XYZ file of N, CA and C in Angstrom:
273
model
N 11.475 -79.297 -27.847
C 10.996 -77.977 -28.229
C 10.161 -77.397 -27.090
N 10.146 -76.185 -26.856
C 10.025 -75.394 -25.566
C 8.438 -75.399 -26.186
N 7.191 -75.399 -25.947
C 5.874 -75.254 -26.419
C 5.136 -73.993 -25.080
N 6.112 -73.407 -24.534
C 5.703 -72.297 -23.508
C 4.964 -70.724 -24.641
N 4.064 -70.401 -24.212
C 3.516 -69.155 -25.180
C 4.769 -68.236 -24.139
N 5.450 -66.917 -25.761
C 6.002 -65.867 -24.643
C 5.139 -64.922 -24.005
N 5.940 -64.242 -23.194
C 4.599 -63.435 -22.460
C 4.792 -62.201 -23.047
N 3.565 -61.675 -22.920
C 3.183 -60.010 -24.181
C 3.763 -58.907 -23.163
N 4.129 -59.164 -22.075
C 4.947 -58.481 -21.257
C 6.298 -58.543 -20.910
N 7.117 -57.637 -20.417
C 8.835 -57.570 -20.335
C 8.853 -58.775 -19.227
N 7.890 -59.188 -18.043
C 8.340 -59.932 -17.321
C 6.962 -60.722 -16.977
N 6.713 -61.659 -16.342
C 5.497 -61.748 -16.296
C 5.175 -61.775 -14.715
N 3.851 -61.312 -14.821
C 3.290 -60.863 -13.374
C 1.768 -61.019 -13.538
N 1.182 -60.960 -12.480
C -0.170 -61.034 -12.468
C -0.675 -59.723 -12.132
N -1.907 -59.750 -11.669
C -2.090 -58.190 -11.525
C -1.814 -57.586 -10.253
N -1.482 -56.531 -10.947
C -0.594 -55.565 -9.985
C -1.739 -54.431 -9.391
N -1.297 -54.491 -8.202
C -2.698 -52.992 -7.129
C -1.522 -51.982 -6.819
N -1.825 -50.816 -7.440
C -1.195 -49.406 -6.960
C -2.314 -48.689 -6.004
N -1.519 -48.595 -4.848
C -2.171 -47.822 -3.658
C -1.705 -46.187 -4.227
N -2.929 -45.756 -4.223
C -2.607 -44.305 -4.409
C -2.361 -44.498 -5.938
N -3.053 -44.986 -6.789
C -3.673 -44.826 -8.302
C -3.744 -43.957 -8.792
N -4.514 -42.614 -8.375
C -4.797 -41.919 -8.944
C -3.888 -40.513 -8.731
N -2.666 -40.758 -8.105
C -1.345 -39.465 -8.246
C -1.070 -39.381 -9.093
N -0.553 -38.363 -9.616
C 0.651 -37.807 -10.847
C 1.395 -38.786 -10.860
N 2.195 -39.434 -10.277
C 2.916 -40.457 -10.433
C 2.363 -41.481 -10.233
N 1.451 -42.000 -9.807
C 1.672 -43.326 -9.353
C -0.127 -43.994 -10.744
N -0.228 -42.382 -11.301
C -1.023 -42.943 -12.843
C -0.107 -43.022 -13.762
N 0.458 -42.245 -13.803
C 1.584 -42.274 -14.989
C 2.389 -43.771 -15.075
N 2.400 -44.152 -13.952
C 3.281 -45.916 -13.775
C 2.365 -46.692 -14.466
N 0.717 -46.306 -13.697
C -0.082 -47.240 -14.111
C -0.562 -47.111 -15.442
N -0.073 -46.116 -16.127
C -0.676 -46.214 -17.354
C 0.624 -46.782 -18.138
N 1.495 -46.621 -17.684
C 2.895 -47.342 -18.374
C 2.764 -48.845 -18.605
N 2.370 -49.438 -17.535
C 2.013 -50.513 -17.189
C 1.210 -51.236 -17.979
N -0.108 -50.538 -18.017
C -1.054 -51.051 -19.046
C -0.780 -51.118 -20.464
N -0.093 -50.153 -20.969
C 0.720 -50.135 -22.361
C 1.481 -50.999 -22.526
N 2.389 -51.607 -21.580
C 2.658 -52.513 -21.685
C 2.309 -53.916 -21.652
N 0.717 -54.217 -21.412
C 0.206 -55.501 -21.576
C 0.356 -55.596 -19.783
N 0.270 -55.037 -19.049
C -0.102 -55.610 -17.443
C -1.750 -55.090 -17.013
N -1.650 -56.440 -16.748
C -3.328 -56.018 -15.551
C -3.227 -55.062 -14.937
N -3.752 -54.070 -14.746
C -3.467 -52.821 -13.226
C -4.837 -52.569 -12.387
N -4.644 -52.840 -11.350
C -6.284 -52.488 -10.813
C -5.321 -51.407 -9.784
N -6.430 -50.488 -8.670
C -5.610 -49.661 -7.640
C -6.923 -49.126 -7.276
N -6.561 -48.226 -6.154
C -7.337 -47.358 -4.987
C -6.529 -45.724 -4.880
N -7.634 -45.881 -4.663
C -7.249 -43.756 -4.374
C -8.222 -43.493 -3.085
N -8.607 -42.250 -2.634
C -9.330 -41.754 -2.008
C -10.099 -41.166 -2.155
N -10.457 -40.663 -3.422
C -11.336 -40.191 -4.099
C -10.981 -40.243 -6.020
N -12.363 -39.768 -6.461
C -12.215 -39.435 -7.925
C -11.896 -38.240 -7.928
N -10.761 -38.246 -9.005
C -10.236 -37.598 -10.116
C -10.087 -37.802 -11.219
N -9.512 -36.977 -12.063
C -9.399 -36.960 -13.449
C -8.794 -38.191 -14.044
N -7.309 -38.383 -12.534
C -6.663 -39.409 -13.315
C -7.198 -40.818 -13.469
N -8.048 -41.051 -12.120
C -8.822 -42.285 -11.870
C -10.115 -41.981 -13.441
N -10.565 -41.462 -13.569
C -11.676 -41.982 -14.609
C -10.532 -42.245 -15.973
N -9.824 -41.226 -16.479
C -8.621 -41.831 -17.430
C -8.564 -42.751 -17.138
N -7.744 -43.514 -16.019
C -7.550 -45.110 -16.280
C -8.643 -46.060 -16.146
N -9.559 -45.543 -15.590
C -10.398 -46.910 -15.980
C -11.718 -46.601 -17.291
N -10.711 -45.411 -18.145
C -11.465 -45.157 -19.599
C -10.647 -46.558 -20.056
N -9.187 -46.661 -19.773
C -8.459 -47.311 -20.705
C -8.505 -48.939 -20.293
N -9.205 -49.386 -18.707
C -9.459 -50.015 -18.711
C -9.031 -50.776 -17.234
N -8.931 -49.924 -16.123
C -8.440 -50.475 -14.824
C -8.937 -50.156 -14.045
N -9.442 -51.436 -13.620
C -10.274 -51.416 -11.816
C -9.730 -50.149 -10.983
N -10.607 -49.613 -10.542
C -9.745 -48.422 -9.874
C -11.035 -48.303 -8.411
N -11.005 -48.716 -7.496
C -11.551 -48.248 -6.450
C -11.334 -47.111 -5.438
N -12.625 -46.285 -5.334
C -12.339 -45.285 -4.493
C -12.789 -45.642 -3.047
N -11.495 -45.534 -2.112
C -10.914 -46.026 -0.679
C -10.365 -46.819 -0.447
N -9.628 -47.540 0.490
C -8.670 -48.222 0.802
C -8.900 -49.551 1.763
N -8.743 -50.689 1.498
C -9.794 -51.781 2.135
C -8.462 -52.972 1.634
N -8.752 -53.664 3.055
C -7.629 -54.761 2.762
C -8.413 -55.919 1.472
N -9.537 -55.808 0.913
C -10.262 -56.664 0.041
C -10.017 -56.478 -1.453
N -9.115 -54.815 -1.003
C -8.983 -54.651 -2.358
C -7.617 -55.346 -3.330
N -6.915 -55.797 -2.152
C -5.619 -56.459 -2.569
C -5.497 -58.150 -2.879
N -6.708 -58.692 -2.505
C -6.953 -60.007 -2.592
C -6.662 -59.863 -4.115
N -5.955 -61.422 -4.549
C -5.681 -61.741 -5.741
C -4.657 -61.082 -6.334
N -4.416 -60.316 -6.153
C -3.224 -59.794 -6.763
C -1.654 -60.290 -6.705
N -0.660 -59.806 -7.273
C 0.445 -60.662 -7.449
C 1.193 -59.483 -7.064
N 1.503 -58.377 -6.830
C 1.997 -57.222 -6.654
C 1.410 -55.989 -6.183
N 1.774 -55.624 -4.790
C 1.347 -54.394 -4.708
C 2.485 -53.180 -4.650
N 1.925 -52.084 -5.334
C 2.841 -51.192 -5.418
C 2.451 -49.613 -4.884
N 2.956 -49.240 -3.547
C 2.604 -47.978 -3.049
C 3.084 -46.513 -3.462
N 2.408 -45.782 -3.422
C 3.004 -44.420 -3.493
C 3.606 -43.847 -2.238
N 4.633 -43.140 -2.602
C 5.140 -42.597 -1.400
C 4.231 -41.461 -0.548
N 3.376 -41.611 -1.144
C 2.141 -40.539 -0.246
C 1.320 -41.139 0.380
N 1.575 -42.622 0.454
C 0.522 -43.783 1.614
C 1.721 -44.151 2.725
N 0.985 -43.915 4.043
C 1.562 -44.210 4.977
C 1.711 -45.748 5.308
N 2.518 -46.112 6.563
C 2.915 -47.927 6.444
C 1.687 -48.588 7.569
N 0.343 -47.105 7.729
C -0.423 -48.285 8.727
C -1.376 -48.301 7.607
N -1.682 -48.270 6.153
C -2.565 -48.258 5.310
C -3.324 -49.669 5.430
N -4.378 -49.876 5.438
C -4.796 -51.263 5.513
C -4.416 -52.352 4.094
N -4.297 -51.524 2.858
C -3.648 -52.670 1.838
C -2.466 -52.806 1.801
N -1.912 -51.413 2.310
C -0.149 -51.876 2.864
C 0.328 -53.334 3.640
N -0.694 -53.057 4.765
C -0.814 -53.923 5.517
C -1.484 -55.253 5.228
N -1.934 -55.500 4.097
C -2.239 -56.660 3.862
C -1.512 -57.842 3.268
């Protein structure tokens, strides 16, 4: 008998960092995400509306971009509005 717990998610992952968090798109993922039972932490460049929303609902959200912010994570996921010399790109 398999004694594995299933996972409360479609796949399992650890937590996931969205560069550029706080876009029209790239909150809308992250709030998809979280509905679905995933960790989401991320970075923006500043506060906005969408950054305090998600971390009303409950996600690390740092404002600026720092290769420290990607430590631990299991996935990073960029917006197409971060360039490829970004330092968490690059991490």
């Amino acid at each position: 008998r398999n004694n594995m717990k299933p996972s409360p998610t479609p796949f399992p992952l650890g937590p996931a960092h969205l560069v550029g968090i706080g876009g029209i798109g790239m909150s809308g993922i992250a709030e998809i995400m979280m509905n679905l039972g995933y960790e989401v932490q991320g970075s923006d460049m500043r506060e906005s509306d969408n950054v305090l929303r998600l971390r009303e609902k409950g996600a690390v959200v740092h404002v600026g971009h720092t290769a420290e912010n990607v430590v631990g994570t299991s996935a990073v996921i960029i917006s197409s509005a971060i360039k490829d010399d970004n330092v968490e790109v690059q991490a």
